[in-house]
Amino acid sequence: MKIVFATNNAHKLSEVSAVLGPDYELVTLREVGITEDIPETGATLDENASLKARYVYERTGLDCFADDTGLEVEALNGAPGVRSARYATEGHDFAANNRKLLAELEGKSNRSARFRTVISLIRGGVEHRVEGIVRGMIATSEAGCGGFGYDPLFIPEGHDCTFAEMSAEAKNAISHRGRAVAELVKVLGR
Ligand code: ITT
């Protein structure tokens, strides 16, 4: 099955294609001629996932899906949340975001957090939404060099290492995105 994945994030593309496997051919934004940044002006992950998927559907008429993900930290009242990409600066500066997160949590004993991914799928013009969540803790310093974004700081529940210290397969098996994609496959298989 051929489907457009509305992302400019190469890490997401490789994670999602690994979970979907060879039955699905993911078409990139560039391949359908969308080179501009899709505005993410929504107030929630759900809104932004929908905005991205609808933008692509309106331009191309093709079946497509988009993922919007946020890290929700309990002691920060759910921040950075929908602003996860632009937490420290307007750019997608992973290192600056991680430094800011550590600074905001300094001295705080509650380090509980969760990653949440919302996927909006538009198939035959009809929208479906699924989500995936993984709970965990924010470490006190970065560890590991795999993954991307906040992975060096996120220790998933039941583990004693960060996502960045795990193999891609191990992260995908339990991650927010892996879980959301598993739900997506259920919808696509209907
Ligand atoms: P697209 O909108 O082009 O898909 P993006 O990087 O802007 O890519 P999001 O808005 O969904 O994607 O993600 C927000 C940020 O959350 C992202 O820039 C990372 O910093 C972080 N993030 C998302 N998924 C993550 C993951 O699996 N592990 C660690 N950090 C992640």
PDB file of C-alpha atoms in Angstrom, residues 54-138:
ATOM      1  CA  ARG A  54      -5.356  17.919   5.789  1.00  0.00           C
ATOM      2  CA  TYR A  55      -2.815  20.230   4.197  1.00  0.00           C
ATOM      3  CA  VAL A  56      -1.348  17.302   2.254  1.00  0.00           C
ATOM      4  CA  TYR A  57      -4.750  15.893   1.344  1.00  0.00           C
ATOM      5  CA  GLU A  58      -5.945  19.258   0.048  1.00  0.00           C
ATOM      6  CA  ARG A  59      -2.803  19.682  -2.077  1.00  0.00           C
ATOM      7  CA  THR A  60      -2.591  16.164  -3.458  1.00  0.00           C
ATOM      8  CA  GLY A  61      -5.890  14.304  -2.964  1.00  0.00           C
ATOM      9  CA  LEU A  62      -3.777  11.325  -1.883  1.00  0.00           C
ATOM     10  CA  ASP A  63      -4.265   9.124   1.176  1.00  0.00           C
ATOM     11  CA  CYS A  64      -1.868  10.398   3.829  1.00  0.00           C
ATOM     12  CA  PHE A  65      -1.093  10.599   7.515  1.00  0.00           C
ATOM     13  CA  ALA A  66       0.785  12.946   9.860  1.00  0.00           C
ATOM     14  CA  ASP A  67       2.186  12.475  13.355  1.00  0.00           C
ATOM     15  CA  ASP A  68       2.396  15.167  16.009  1.00  0.00           C
ATOM     16  CA  THR A  69       4.304  14.282  19.140  1.00  0.00           C
ATOM     17  CA  GLY A  70       4.891  15.982  22.448  1.00  0.00           C
ATOM     18  CA  LEU A  71       6.761  15.310  25.662  1.00  0.00           C
ATOM     19  CA  GLU A  72       4.447  16.023  28.609  1.00  0.00           C
ATOM     20  CA  VAL A  73       6.248  16.547  31.920  1.00  0.00           C
ATOM     21  CA  GLU A  74       4.117  16.309  35.059  1.00  0.00           C
ATOM     22  CA  ALA A  75       6.054  18.829  37.205  1.00  0.00           C
ATOM     23  CA  LEU A  76       5.867  21.341  34.330  1.00  0.00           C
ATOM     24  CA  ASN A  77       2.082  21.030  33.976  1.00  0.00           C
ATOM     25  CA  GLY A  78       2.387  19.128  30.697  1.00  0.00           C
ATOM     26  CA  ALA A  79       5.085  21.325  29.080  1.00  0.00           C
ATOM     27  CA  PRO A  80       6.758  21.294  26.632  1.00  0.00           C
ATOM     28  CA  GLY A  81       3.779  19.403  25.129  1.00  0.00           C
ATOM     29  CA  VAL A  82       2.614  20.835  21.830  1.00  0.00           C
ATOM     30  CA  ARG A  83       5.647  23.161  21.865  1.00  0.00           C
ATOM     31  CA  SER A  84       8.186  20.325  22.120  1.00  0.00           C
ATOM     32  CA  ALA A  85       9.956  21.176  18.839  1.00  0.00           C
ATOM     33  CA  ARG A  86      10.229  24.877  19.704  1.00  0.00           C
ATOM     34  CA  TYR A  87      10.739  24.668  23.482  1.00  0.00           C
ATOM     35  CA  ALA A  88      14.054  26.558  23.794  1.00  0.00           C
ATOM     36  CA  THR A  89      14.184  28.354  20.429  1.00  0.00           C
ATOM     37  CA  GLU A  90      12.023  28.715  17.319  1.00  0.00           C
ATOM     38  CA  GLY A  91      14.292  26.237  15.502  1.00  0.00           C
ATOM     39  CA  HIS A  92      14.299  22.483  16.096  1.00  0.00           C
ATOM     40  CA  ASP A  93      17.361  22.648  18.354  1.00  0.00           C
ATOM     41  CA  PHE A  94      17.406  19.296  20.172  1.00  0.00           C
ATOM     42  CA  ALA A  95      20.469  20.127  22.319  1.00  0.00           C
ATOM     43  CA  ALA A  96      19.043  23.488  23.476  1.00  0.00           C
ATOM     44  CA  ASN A  97      15.665  21.863  24.246  1.00  0.00           C
ATOM     45  CA  ASN A  98      17.338  19.205  26.387  1.00  0.00           C
ATOM     46  CA  ARG A  99      19.388  21.798  28.269  1.00  0.00           C
ATOM     47  CA  LYS A 100      16.254  23.843  28.961  1.00  0.00           C
ATOM     48  CA  LEU A 101      14.361  20.776  30.186  1.00  0.00           C
ATOM     49  CA  LEU A 102      17.148  19.866  32.610  1.00  0.00           C
ATOM     50  CA  ALA A 103      17.279  23.449  33.889  1.00  0.00           C
ATOM     51  CA  GLU A 104      13.491  23.620  34.400  1.00  0.00           C
ATOM     52  CA  LEU A 105      13.552  20.362  36.382  1.00  0.00           C
ATOM     53  CA  GLU A 106      16.556  21.207  38.524  1.00  0.00           C
ATOM     54  CA  GLY A 107      15.812  20.431  42.162  1.00  0.00           C
ATOM     55  CA  LYS A 108      12.425  18.867  41.356  1.00  0.00           C
ATOM     56  CA  SER A 109      11.829  15.379  42.723  1.00  0.00           C
ATOM     57  CA  ASN A 110       8.860  14.577  40.475  1.00  0.00           C
ATOM     58  CA  ARG A 111      10.443  13.679  37.130  1.00  0.00           C
ATOM     59  CA  SER A 112       7.471  11.756  35.689  1.00  0.00           C
ATOM     60  CA  ALA A 113       6.740  12.360  32.025  1.00  0.00           C
ATOM     61  CA  ARG A 114       5.123  10.807  29.011  1.00  0.00           C
ATOM     62  CA  PHE A 115       5.523  10.962  25.280  1.00  0.00           C
ATOM     63  CA  ARG A 116       2.293  11.165  23.329  1.00  0.00           C
ATOM     64  CA  THR A 117       1.952  10.741  19.569  1.00  0.00           C
ATOM     65  CA  VAL A 118      -1.242  11.554  17.717  1.00  0.00           C
ATOM     66  CA  ILE A 119      -1.566  10.318  14.143  1.00  0.00           C
ATOM     67  CA  SER A 120      -4.174  11.746  11.786  1.00  0.00           C
ATOM     68  CA  LEU A 121      -4.893   9.504   8.807  1.00  0.00           C
ATOM     69  CA  ILE A 122      -6.910  10.687   5.831  1.00  0.00           C
ATOM     70  CA  ARG A 123      -8.094   7.805   3.725  1.00  0.00           C
ATOM     71  CA  GLY A 124     -10.614   8.262   0.934  1.00  0.00           C
ATOM     72  CA  GLY A 125     -11.179  11.785   2.250  1.00  0.00           C
ATOM     73  CA  VAL A 126     -12.207  10.544   5.713  1.00  0.00           C
ATOM     74  CA  GLU A 127     -10.116  11.399   8.795  1.00  0.00           C
ATOM     75  CA  HIS A 128      -9.223   8.841  11.474  1.00  0.00           C
ATOM     76  CA  ARG A 129      -7.179   9.641  14.572  1.00  0.00           C
ATOM     77  CA  VAL A 130      -5.123   7.264  16.727  1.00  0.00           C
ATOM     78  CA  GLU A 131      -2.654   7.838  19.547  1.00  0.00           C
ATOM     79  CA  GLY A 132       0.185   6.141  21.387  1.00  0.00           C
ATOM     80  CA  ILE A 133       1.588   6.899  24.841  1.00  0.00           C
ATOM     81  CA  VAL A 134       4.665   5.779  26.767  1.00  0.00           C
ATOM     82  CA  ARG A 135       5.239   6.767  30.373  1.00  0.00           C
ATOM     83  CA  GLY A 136       8.629   7.284  31.960  1.00  0.00           C
ATOM     84  CA  MET A 137      10.993   9.610  33.815  1.00  0.00           C
ATOM     85  CA  ILE A 138      13.305  12.454  32.861  1.00  0.00           C
TER      86      ILE A 138
END
